[in-house]
Amino acid sequence: MQDQSFVRNFSIIAHIDHGKTTLSDRLLETTGTITSRERREQLLDAMDLEREKGITIKAKAVRMHYTSADGQDYILNLIDCPGHVDFTYEVSRALAACEGALLVVDAAQGIEAQTLANVYLALENDLTIIPVINKIDLPGANPEQVAQEVEDVLGLDKNDVILASAKEGIGIDAILQAIVERVPAPTGTLNVEARALIFDAHYDSYKGVIAYVRVVDGFFRTNDRVQFIGTTAYADILELGVFRPGMTALRELAAGEVGYIATGLKSVDECQVGDTITLAANPSFAPLPGYRPAKPMVFAGLFPIDSNAYGDLREALEKLKMNDAALSFVPESSSALGFGFRCGFLGLLHMEIVRERLEREYKLDLLITAPSVEYQVLKTNGDLIEVDNPSEMPDVGIIAAIEEPIVQINIIAPKRYIGPIMELVTSKRGSFEHMEYLDTQRVLLKYRMPLAEMVIDFYDQLKSRTQGYASLDYALAGYQESDLVKLDILVNGQAVDALSAIVHRDMAYGQGRELVDRLRKLIPRQMFEVPIQAAVGSRIIARETIRAMRKDVLAKCYGGDVSRKRKLLEKQKEGKKRMKMVGSVEIPQEAFTAILTLGEGKQEVRKA
Amino acid sequence: MQHLYLHIPFCHRRCSYCDFNTYANLEDRIEAYVAALCAELALLPVPPAPPAERAADGVLTSATLRPTIFFGGGTPSMLTLPQLERILQAADRLVPVQQAEVSLEANPGTLLGADTPALDYLRGLLSLGIRRLSLGVQTLHDPLLRVLGRTHTAAEAKQTYLLARQAGFENISLDFMFGLPGQTFADWQAVVDALIAWQPDHLSAYSLILEERTPLFAQVTSGRISVPDDDLAGAMYEHAIEQLALAGYQHYEISNWAQASTQPKLAPRVPAYACQHNLAYWLNSDYLAAGAGAHGHIYPYRYYDILNVDAYIHAVQQGQRPIAETIDLSHADLCAETMFMGLRLHAGVSRTHFAQRCGVELDATYGDTLAQLAAQGLLAHDAHAVYLTARGRNLGNRVFEHFV
């Protein structure tokens, strides 16, 4: 059995692009866990999507062996955690599995909103933080100033800062030594009821759900029957072990250790992040703190372009769900789009990841409606209902009040952008709460704003108005009553339910006008004239007309090259498959998310 | 079917919109190319003789057509008379030159500047049996001709046309384009008025298509110049249709008109001066092709020759057919192509022709599709054929895509 005093469990906190992946790889190489030859590009980010988006979605845990300066052997468990606001809960559970964290800050960029949020999470979990200033080799690096910022903003001693360049291999030994010296050893109790924290899980078609665990007390052995305290599921341990970095089976995992437990379960629903595993034969009745069932915040309709693919879509969602407890879906029927699913996501990024995986891995052509949030609607008869789909909003006559989710947002940006940020947040119904200078150049701004405004391209606009300098973090901060109305869109005189949106009454007119203008540009000309109207209740507030198509013919001979002509026709036909017939009008996918890109002014819209 | 396309891939200068297989500054290869072309012709299989009987109902079918030879380019008028003569001698084995409609694409700029005086050259063409001339006039506005990269002026185009008449050409076609960069509706009106005054026997008017990888495409996408939108181009097209009809031209294909002369029509809605070689394309007939990048069609396959001039010459010198790629066609492809090519003609696709070409009945194959398109007002029927309505012609692609 491993002596806990020679185990160190730690995580790495970093903003996107501050070098977490490179540093992880370097630690694995230096400890001989992988050789450079074996090292795949960005080993810890296995999924293509993660690599493309430059972020880590699924946490992983790797065991390293390290011999410290005094000749003592240690086991270092690196628990990787996601780096995006949508996954804050997952981050908090990964951090809860550790005693320490490396805080990686870019030597040129300094602290970002995401870093700040994750440092607070780490401090809440009583983690020892080792500040690392990375990329000191780059021109523009200013380690002294960043170290000062670390001290001023985070309250960490600047003398504790380690200067590093993961890319150049500078500071790696100092980091490993600091992990051993500064991160406390685990202090679990061996001879009590066993408890392990699940900080991630994935579905494996051979071994069922693999739980990534930190054993807190006692120990687990192969073939033990275990219970999940939160979900009340039971399972038998088919296998357990550690990642080195591949799965390596062991006989047991004891208090203080980090590894995996293969459960044979069919869905991660039964094995949720944050839940506690205990032994069925000798259970603990004290769940580890912090568990909450995955709760989606953002909702959107997913519809197959080809209505025959409904069954395929359901199957694909079921498969994804086995690996993603935060994804929810229920069948939805739209008069415009036919049968599909109302899906719940943690946030916009999560939504985008799910959509891309469905399209890429399951080869589905999908149409996704504009994201919505969950409203609490008090009806005049006293019933309180939850509405996450604008088309299901009750008739205005029977609504007593609508409450919408509110988020608290933190933005860090250079001070010269305070004006544009204020303007943007105000236009999104945000209210200012607090401003604080981080140093002479950068400020931290705190606001409250409706989540519904946040999910509509707020982040993109923030980035564009601050030339990419602002960083953003948000957290749910309750519900608030608002004067909201349902904005309906009529295409060719027919209300298209999937284009409806819930908007603030004061903004309905402007948004309606802008939306019909946007749709006029997005919907290609049809063989007849198509009116586009926006309405609140029975009142039409905006109208545009798409003129009938006048000419669409290949007026060129191509010198007998009929194959080419044929290819052009096939391409044209293919393009139409990406559109949805609503009544007799072909509407391209982009139209259903047009509301996301309102307020971008006169930017050119590409026609399908 | 005795139809032969001959590709001459040389140009003095490439036009800014051109994405055909053409090359400037390769004049020194012409002689070797002509030799290779003749050698390729010797390797081609002799096509079957045309069917003896015309269709009983008189509608347009493959049997309506004479044998044809078409010199396309590039700039075929860059070849000398002896070079053309050698090619025709080699082609005669495949298509009887004396009975054939022999067309040649000519560039007004090339003819006037050449060593042989233009009139002599034009008379020489006639004596070789080349009796149909297709002049690439394109437009009559000099600044626009320069934007297009053409080497001639409007005055030179007219001079060439008059010389061809003087030489004795009785079948002259003029190629025009509309929807050109910066072209206004009034510009196009002036072009149409002028070309009607010239009284050509045949006219083609093509809407400019911006092809990727052309200099013009780059200029338009970068915003340096702009082209008329679809509405304006549509208005130009409709103007041409109206004015040419008034001037006695019969519109017989989406982009083609011919004098409604006193000579008997080839078939209902097909004027006497219709281009028989192009009719072979629209009837989805078989045709041979020779020359770098030339496309041939012998059902059940299409083929095209090696694009690169030197590689083409080299392959022929090795005694091989210089085929770059062969594309197999299914029966469904045959039916689809017969429809989307044939519907370009005002005569449409006749049931007789479809049955002859495809071996199945039109209504049994496409009955539902045809009914659906007719219900949308895009297609009409008569006793013999299905054809596009005026609206269907404007929205041809919307119709054609139903068949692919």
Short mmCIF file of C-alpha atoms in Angstrom, two decimals, chain B residues 50-367:
data_model
loop_
_atom_site.label_atom_id
_atom_site.label_comp_id
_atom_site.label_asym_id
_atom_site.label_seq_id
_atom_site.Cartn_x
_atom_site.Cartn_y
_atom_site.Cartn_z
CA PRO B 50 -26.10 8.72 -88.75
CA PRO B 51 -29.47 6.97 -88.69
CA ALA B 52 -31.09 7.13 -92.10
CA GLU B 53 -34.60 8.05 -91.02
CA ARG B 54 -35.77 11.23 -89.43
CA ALA B 55 -38.38 10.93 -86.73
CA ALA B 56 -41.84 10.35 -88.18
CA ASP B 57 -43.31 13.26 -86.23
CA GLY B 58 -40.60 15.63 -87.48
CA VAL B 59 -39.33 16.49 -84.00
CA LEU B 60 -35.69 17.15 -83.25
CA THR B 61 -33.66 13.98 -82.75
CA SER B 62 -30.09 12.98 -83.44
CA ALA B 63 -31.19 11.99 -86.94
CA THR B 64 -32.09 15.62 -87.68
CA LEU B 65 -28.47 16.68 -87.54
CA ARG B 66 -25.79 16.81 -90.17
CA PRO B 67 -22.30 15.64 -89.31
CA THR B 68 -20.37 18.45 -87.57
CA ILE B 69 -16.83 19.54 -86.84
CA PHE B 70 -16.17 22.36 -84.41
CA PHE B 71 -12.83 24.13 -83.95
CA GLY B 72 -13.04 25.61 -80.45
CA GLY B 73 -10.53 27.30 -78.25
CA GLY B 74 -8.55 29.05 -77.30
CA THR B 75 -8.16 30.77 -80.58
CA PRO B 76 -8.44 28.40 -83.56
CA SER B 77 -7.94 31.37 -85.88
CA MET B 78 -4.31 31.42 -84.76
CA LEU B 79 -3.75 28.36 -86.96
CA THR B 80 -2.56 28.88 -90.52
CA LEU B 81 -4.62 27.67 -93.46
CA PRO B 82 -2.21 24.78 -94.19
CA GLN B 83 -2.41 23.69 -90.55
CA LEU B 84 -6.20 23.71 -90.65
CA GLU B 85 -6.11 21.82 -93.93
CA ARG B 86 -3.97 19.06 -92.44
CA ILE B 87 -6.31 18.71 -89.49
CA LEU B 88 -9.39 18.52 -91.70
CA GLN B 89 -7.71 15.89 -93.87
CA ALA B 90 -7.11 13.81 -90.75
CA ALA B 91 -10.65 14.44 -89.52
CA ASP B 92 -12.28 13.43 -92.76
CA ARG B 93 -11.84 9.76 -91.85
CA LEU B 94 -14.12 10.32 -88.85
CA VAL B 95 -16.56 12.93 -90.15
CA PRO B 96 -17.03 13.61 -93.88
CA VAL B 97 -15.89 17.22 -94.15
CA GLN B 98 -17.78 18.07 -97.32
CA GLN B 99 -21.14 17.07 -95.81
CA ALA B 100 -20.44 18.50 -92.42
CA GLU B 101 -21.21 21.77 -90.71
CA VAL B 102 -17.67 22.92 -90.00
CA SER B 103 -17.43 25.80 -87.50
CA LEU B 104 -14.43 27.74 -86.36
CA GLU B 105 -14.16 30.13 -83.47
CA ALA B 106 -12.31 33.26 -84.48
CA ASN B 107 -10.98 36.17 -82.55
CA PRO B 108 -11.41 39.51 -84.35
CA GLY B 109 -8.09 40.69 -82.97
CA THR B 110 -6.15 37.72 -84.35
CA LEU B 111 -7.45 37.90 -87.89
CA LEU B 112 -6.56 41.53 -88.47
CA GLY B 113 -3.06 41.41 -87.08
CA ALA B 114 -1.98 38.19 -88.84
CA ASP B 115 0.62 37.70 -91.60
CA THR B 116 -2.01 36.51 -94.04
CA PRO B 117 -4.36 39.39 -94.97
CA ALA B 118 -7.67 38.81 -93.20
CA LEU B 119 -9.72 38.64 -96.38
CA ASP B 120 -7.42 36.02 -97.90
CA TYR B 121 -7.49 34.00 -94.71
CA LEU B 122 -11.27 34.10 -94.54
CA ARG B 123 -11.59 33.05 -98.18
CA GLY B 124 -9.13 30.28 -97.44
CA LEU B 125 -11.32 28.99 -94.63
CA LEU B 126 -14.29 28.75 -96.97
CA SER B 127 -12.26 26.88 -99.55
CA LEU B 128 -11.30 24.36 -96.84
CA GLY B 129 -14.97 23.73 -96.16
CA ILE B 130 -15.16 25.83 -93.00
CA ARG B 131 -18.41 27.63 -93.72
CA ARG B 132 -19.54 28.63 -90.27
CA LEU B 133 -17.65 31.33 -88.41
CA SER B 134 -18.15 32.14 -84.75
CA LEU B 135 -16.75 35.56 -83.89
CA GLY B 136 -15.97 36.30 -80.25
CA VAL B 137 -17.10 39.92 -80.19
CA GLN B 138 -18.22 39.87 -76.50
CA THR B 139 -19.13 43.55 -76.26
CA LEU B 140 -18.85 46.79 -78.19
CA HIS B 141 -17.52 49.09 -75.53
CA ASP B 142 -13.76 49.49 -75.79
CA PRO B 143 -12.96 50.13 -72.10
CA LEU B 144 -14.97 47.02 -71.22
CA LEU B 145 -13.17 44.98 -73.87
CA ARG B 146 -9.93 45.99 -72.18
CA VAL B 147 -11.24 44.92 -68.76
CA LEU B 148 -12.09 41.56 -70.27
CA GLY B 149 -8.58 41.31 -71.67
CA ARG B 150 -9.75 41.10 -75.26
CA THR B 151 -7.21 42.11 -77.89
CA HIS B 152 -9.67 43.82 -80.25
CA THR B 153 -11.70 47.02 -80.32
CA ALA B 154 -15.36 47.36 -81.27
CA ALA B 155 -14.36 48.88 -84.61
CA GLU B 156 -12.05 45.95 -85.36
CA ALA B 157 -14.81 43.49 -84.51
CA LYS B 158 -17.10 45.16 -86.97
CA GLN B 159 -14.38 45.31 -89.62
CA THR B 160 -13.73 41.57 -89.22
CA TYR B 161 -17.42 40.81 -89.50
CA LEU B 162 -17.72 42.83 -92.72
CA LEU B 163 -14.62 41.17 -94.16
CA ALA B 164 -16.11 37.75 -93.43
CA ARG B 165 -19.27 38.75 -95.28
CA GLN B 166 -17.14 40.06 -98.12
CA ALA B 167 -15.23 36.79 -98.22
CA GLY B 168 -18.54 35.03 -98.72
CA PHE B 169 -19.48 33.63 -95.30
CA GLU B 170 -23.21 32.97 -95.16
CA ASN B 171 -23.32 31.56 -91.66
CA ILE B 172 -21.75 33.87 -89.13
CA SER B 173 -22.39 33.71 -85.43
CA LEU B 174 -21.50 36.45 -82.98
CA ASP B 175 -20.71 35.72 -79.33
CA PHE B 176 -21.71 38.33 -76.77
CA MET B 177 -21.64 38.55 -73.02
CA PHE B 178 -23.79 40.57 -70.65
CA GLY B 179 -23.65 41.24 -66.95
CA LEU B 180 -20.10 42.53 -67.45
CA PRO B 181 -18.18 44.57 -64.87
CA GLY B 182 -19.57 48.09 -64.74
CA GLN B 183 -21.97 47.41 -67.59
CA THR B 184 -25.17 49.43 -67.37
CA PHE B 185 -28.54 48.56 -68.81
CA ALA B 186 -28.08 51.38 -71.34
CA ASP B 187 -24.70 49.93 -72.39
CA TRP B 188 -26.35 46.63 -73.13
CA GLN B 189 -29.24 48.27 -74.99
CA ALA B 190 -26.69 49.92 -77.27
CA VAL B 191 -24.94 46.58 -77.87
CA VAL B 192 -28.20 44.85 -78.75
CA ASP B 193 -29.19 47.66 -81.14
CA ALA B 194 -25.81 47.50 -82.85
CA LEU B 195 -25.67 43.76 -83.23
CA ILE B 196 -29.16 43.69 -84.69
CA ALA B 197 -28.00 46.22 -87.25
CA TRP B 198 -25.12 43.92 -88.24
CA GLN B 199 -27.63 41.18 -89.14
CA PRO B 200 -25.61 38.12 -88.13
CA ASP B 201 -27.13 34.74 -88.94
CA HIS B 202 -26.69 33.45 -85.42
CA LEU B 203 -26.10 34.96 -81.99
CA SER B 204 -25.02 33.72 -78.61
CA ALA B 205 -25.43 35.89 -75.53
CA TYR B 206 -23.96 34.51 -72.36
CA SER B 207 -24.26 35.92 -68.89
CA LEU B 208 -20.77 36.44 -67.51
CA ILE B 209 -19.92 33.66 -65.09
CA LEU B 210 -17.17 34.53 -62.68
CA GLU B 211 -15.02 31.47 -62.43
CA GLU B 212 -12.66 30.96 -59.54
CA ARG B 213 -8.98 31.17 -60.37
CA THR B 214 -9.49 33.83 -63.01
CA PRO B 215 -8.08 37.35 -62.68
CA LEU B 216 -11.57 38.82 -63.03
CA PHE B 217 -12.87 36.70 -60.16
CA ALA B 218 -10.06 37.99 -57.97
CA GLN B 219 -10.78 41.58 -58.95
CA VAL B 220 -14.47 41.25 -58.23
CA THR B 221 -14.09 39.38 -54.93
CA SER B 222 -11.54 41.89 -53.72
CA GLY B 223 -14.05 44.63 -54.46
CA ARG B 224 -11.90 46.44 -57.02
CA ILE B 225 -14.60 46.10 -59.64
CA SER B 226 -18.22 45.11 -59.40
CA VAL B 227 -20.53 43.20 -61.68
CA PRO B 228 -24.27 43.74 -62.17
CA ASP B 229 -26.43 41.80 -59.73
CA ASP B 230 -28.75 39.00 -60.82
CA ASP B 231 -31.65 41.39 -61.20
CA LEU B 232 -29.82 43.65 -63.63
CA ALA B 233 -28.36 40.70 -65.52
CA GLY B 234 -31.87 39.24 -65.66
CA ALA B 235 -33.21 42.51 -67.07
CA MET B 236 -30.45 42.53 -69.71
CA TYR B 237 -31.33 39.00 -70.69
CA GLU B 238 -35.01 39.83 -71.01
CA HIS B 239 -34.21 42.91 -73.05
CA ALA B 240 -32.22 40.80 -75.49
CA ILE B 241 -35.06 38.30 -75.76
CA GLU B 242 -37.58 41.03 -76.59
CA GLN B 243 -35.48 43.01 -79.03
CA LEU B 244 -34.09 40.03 -80.89
CA ALA B 245 -37.59 38.61 -81.33
CA LEU B 246 -38.73 41.93 -82.80
CA ALA B 247 -35.74 41.88 -85.13
CA GLY B 248 -36.67 38.49 -86.53
CA TYR B 249 -34.41 36.23 -84.50
CA GLN B 250 -35.70 32.99 -83.16
CA HIS B 251 -34.65 32.21 -79.61
CA TYR B 252 -34.02 28.48 -79.73
CA GLU B 253 -31.84 27.82 -76.72
CA ILE B 254 -31.36 29.63 -73.41
CA SER B 255 -28.39 31.60 -74.75
CA ASN B 256 -28.77 31.20 -78.52
CA TRP B 257 -30.71 32.87 -81.33
CA ALA B 258 -30.75 32.41 -85.09
CA GLN B 259 -32.33 34.29 -87.98
CA ALA B 260 -35.83 33.01 -88.59
CA SER B 261 -34.92 32.81 -92.27
CA THR B 262 -36.95 31.68 -95.23
CA GLN B 263 -35.10 28.38 -95.27
CA PRO B 264 -37.02 25.45 -93.81
CA LYS B 265 -36.53 24.93 -90.07
CA LEU B 266 -34.54 21.93 -88.90
CA ALA B 267 -37.46 20.93 -86.70
CA PRO B 268 -40.30 22.68 -84.89
CA ARG B 269 -38.80 25.58 -82.83
CA VAL B 270 -35.34 24.89 -84.28
CA PRO B 271 -34.33 27.49 -86.88
CA ALA B 272 -32.31 26.65 -89.98
CA TYR B 273 -29.21 28.47 -88.73
CA ALA B 274 -29.13 26.81 -85.33
CA CYS B 275 -25.65 25.55 -84.53
CA GLN B 276 -25.83 21.88 -85.36
CA HIS B 277 -22.74 21.01 -83.39
CA ASN B 278 -24.15 22.53 -80.23
CA LEU B 279 -27.47 20.83 -80.94
CA ALA B 280 -25.57 17.57 -80.67
CA TYR B 281 -24.55 18.57 -77.13
CA TRP B 282 -28.07 19.58 -76.21
CA LEU B 283 -29.45 16.33 -77.59
CA ASN B 284 -26.90 14.57 -75.40
CA SER B 285 -25.60 12.82 -78.51
CA ASP B 286 -22.28 11.07 -78.72
CA TYR B 287 -19.41 13.18 -79.99
CA LEU B 288 -15.71 12.66 -80.43
CA ALA B 289 -13.19 15.14 -79.18
CA ALA B 290 -9.52 15.67 -79.84
CA GLY B 291 -6.97 18.13 -78.58
CA ALA B 292 -5.59 19.10 -75.18
CA GLY B 293 -8.42 19.26 -72.64
CA ALA B 294 -11.12 18.42 -75.19
CA HIS B 295 -14.20 16.67 -73.83
CA GLY B 296 -15.78 13.76 -75.70
CA HIS B 297 -18.87 11.69 -75.01
CA ILE B 298 -19.44 8.14 -76.19
CA TYR B 299 -22.12 6.70 -73.96
CA PRO B 300 -21.53 4.95 -71.51
CA TYR B 301 -18.58 7.20 -70.83
CA ARG B 302 -17.23 10.70 -71.17
CA TYR B 303 -13.55 11.43 -71.49
CA TYR B 304 -11.23 14.35 -71.70
CA ASP B 305 -7.72 14.66 -73.03
CA ILE B 306 -4.58 15.67 -71.18
CA LEU B 307 -4.74 19.38 -70.42
CA ASN B 308 -1.09 20.33 -70.61
CA VAL B 309 0.04 20.98 -74.19
CA ASP B 310 3.49 19.40 -73.90
CA ALA B 311 2.19 16.38 -72.01
CA TYR B 312 -0.51 15.99 -74.63
CA ILE B 313 2.00 16.12 -77.48
CA HIS B 314 4.27 13.71 -75.68
CA ALA B 315 1.52 11.17 -75.06
CA VAL B 316 0.45 11.19 -78.70
CA GLN B 317 4.07 10.81 -79.80
CA GLN B 318 4.19 7.62 -77.75
CA GLY B 319 1.36 6.31 -79.89
CA GLN B 320 -1.19 6.45 -77.05
CA ARG B 321 -4.58 8.04 -76.93
CA PRO B 322 -3.92 11.12 -74.76
CA ILE B 323 -6.86 10.60 -72.43
CA ALA B 324 -6.57 12.26 -69.02
CA GLU B 325 -9.69 10.77 -67.47
CA THR B 326 -12.62 8.62 -68.40
CA ILE B 327 -15.88 9.13 -66.55
CA ASP B 328 -18.29 6.20 -66.54
CA LEU B 329 -21.94 7.00 -66.99
CA SER B 330 -24.86 5.04 -65.62
CA HIS B 331 -28.18 4.81 -67.32
CA ALA B 332 -29.54 7.23 -64.73
CA ASP B 333 -26.77 9.68 -65.72
CA LEU B 334 -27.76 9.30 -69.36
CA CYS B 335 -31.40 10.10 -68.57
CA ALA B 336 -30.48 13.04 -66.33
CA GLU B 337 -28.10 14.54 -68.87
CA THR B 338 -30.58 14.08 -71.68
CA MET B 339 -33.05 16.11 -69.62
CA PHE B 340 -30.95 18.94 -68.29
CA MET B 341 -29.20 19.47 -71.58
CA GLY B 342 -32.31 19.03 -73.71
CA LEU B 343 -34.50 21.34 -71.67
CA ARG B 344 -32.19 24.19 -72.57
CA LEU B 345 -33.74 24.06 -76.03
CA HIS B 346 -37.02 25.78 -76.72
CA ALA B 347 -38.01 22.62 -78.55
CA GLY B 348 -37.52 20.83 -75.24
CA VAL B 349 -37.11 17.09 -74.94
CA SER B 350 -39.38 15.13 -77.22
CA ARG B 351 -40.73 11.80 -76.15
CA THR B 352 -39.41 10.31 -79.38
CA HIS B 353 -35.91 11.59 -78.77
CA PHE B 354 -35.85 10.56 -75.12
CA ALA B 355 -37.00 7.05 -75.97
CA GLN B 356 -34.44 6.77 -78.79
CA ARG B 357 -31.59 8.06 -76.68
CA CYS B 358 -32.36 6.44 -73.36
CA GLY B 359 -34.30 3.34 -74.37
CA VAL B 360 -37.07 4.10 -71.87
CA GLU B 361 -40.18 6.25 -72.00
CA LEU B 362 -39.99 9.83 -70.77
CA ASP B 363 -43.22 9.83 -68.79
CA ALA B 364 -42.46 6.48 -67.17
CA THR B 365 -39.05 7.80 -66.08
CA TYR B 366 -39.84 11.35 -64.98
CA GLY B 367 -43.65 11.59 -64.87
#
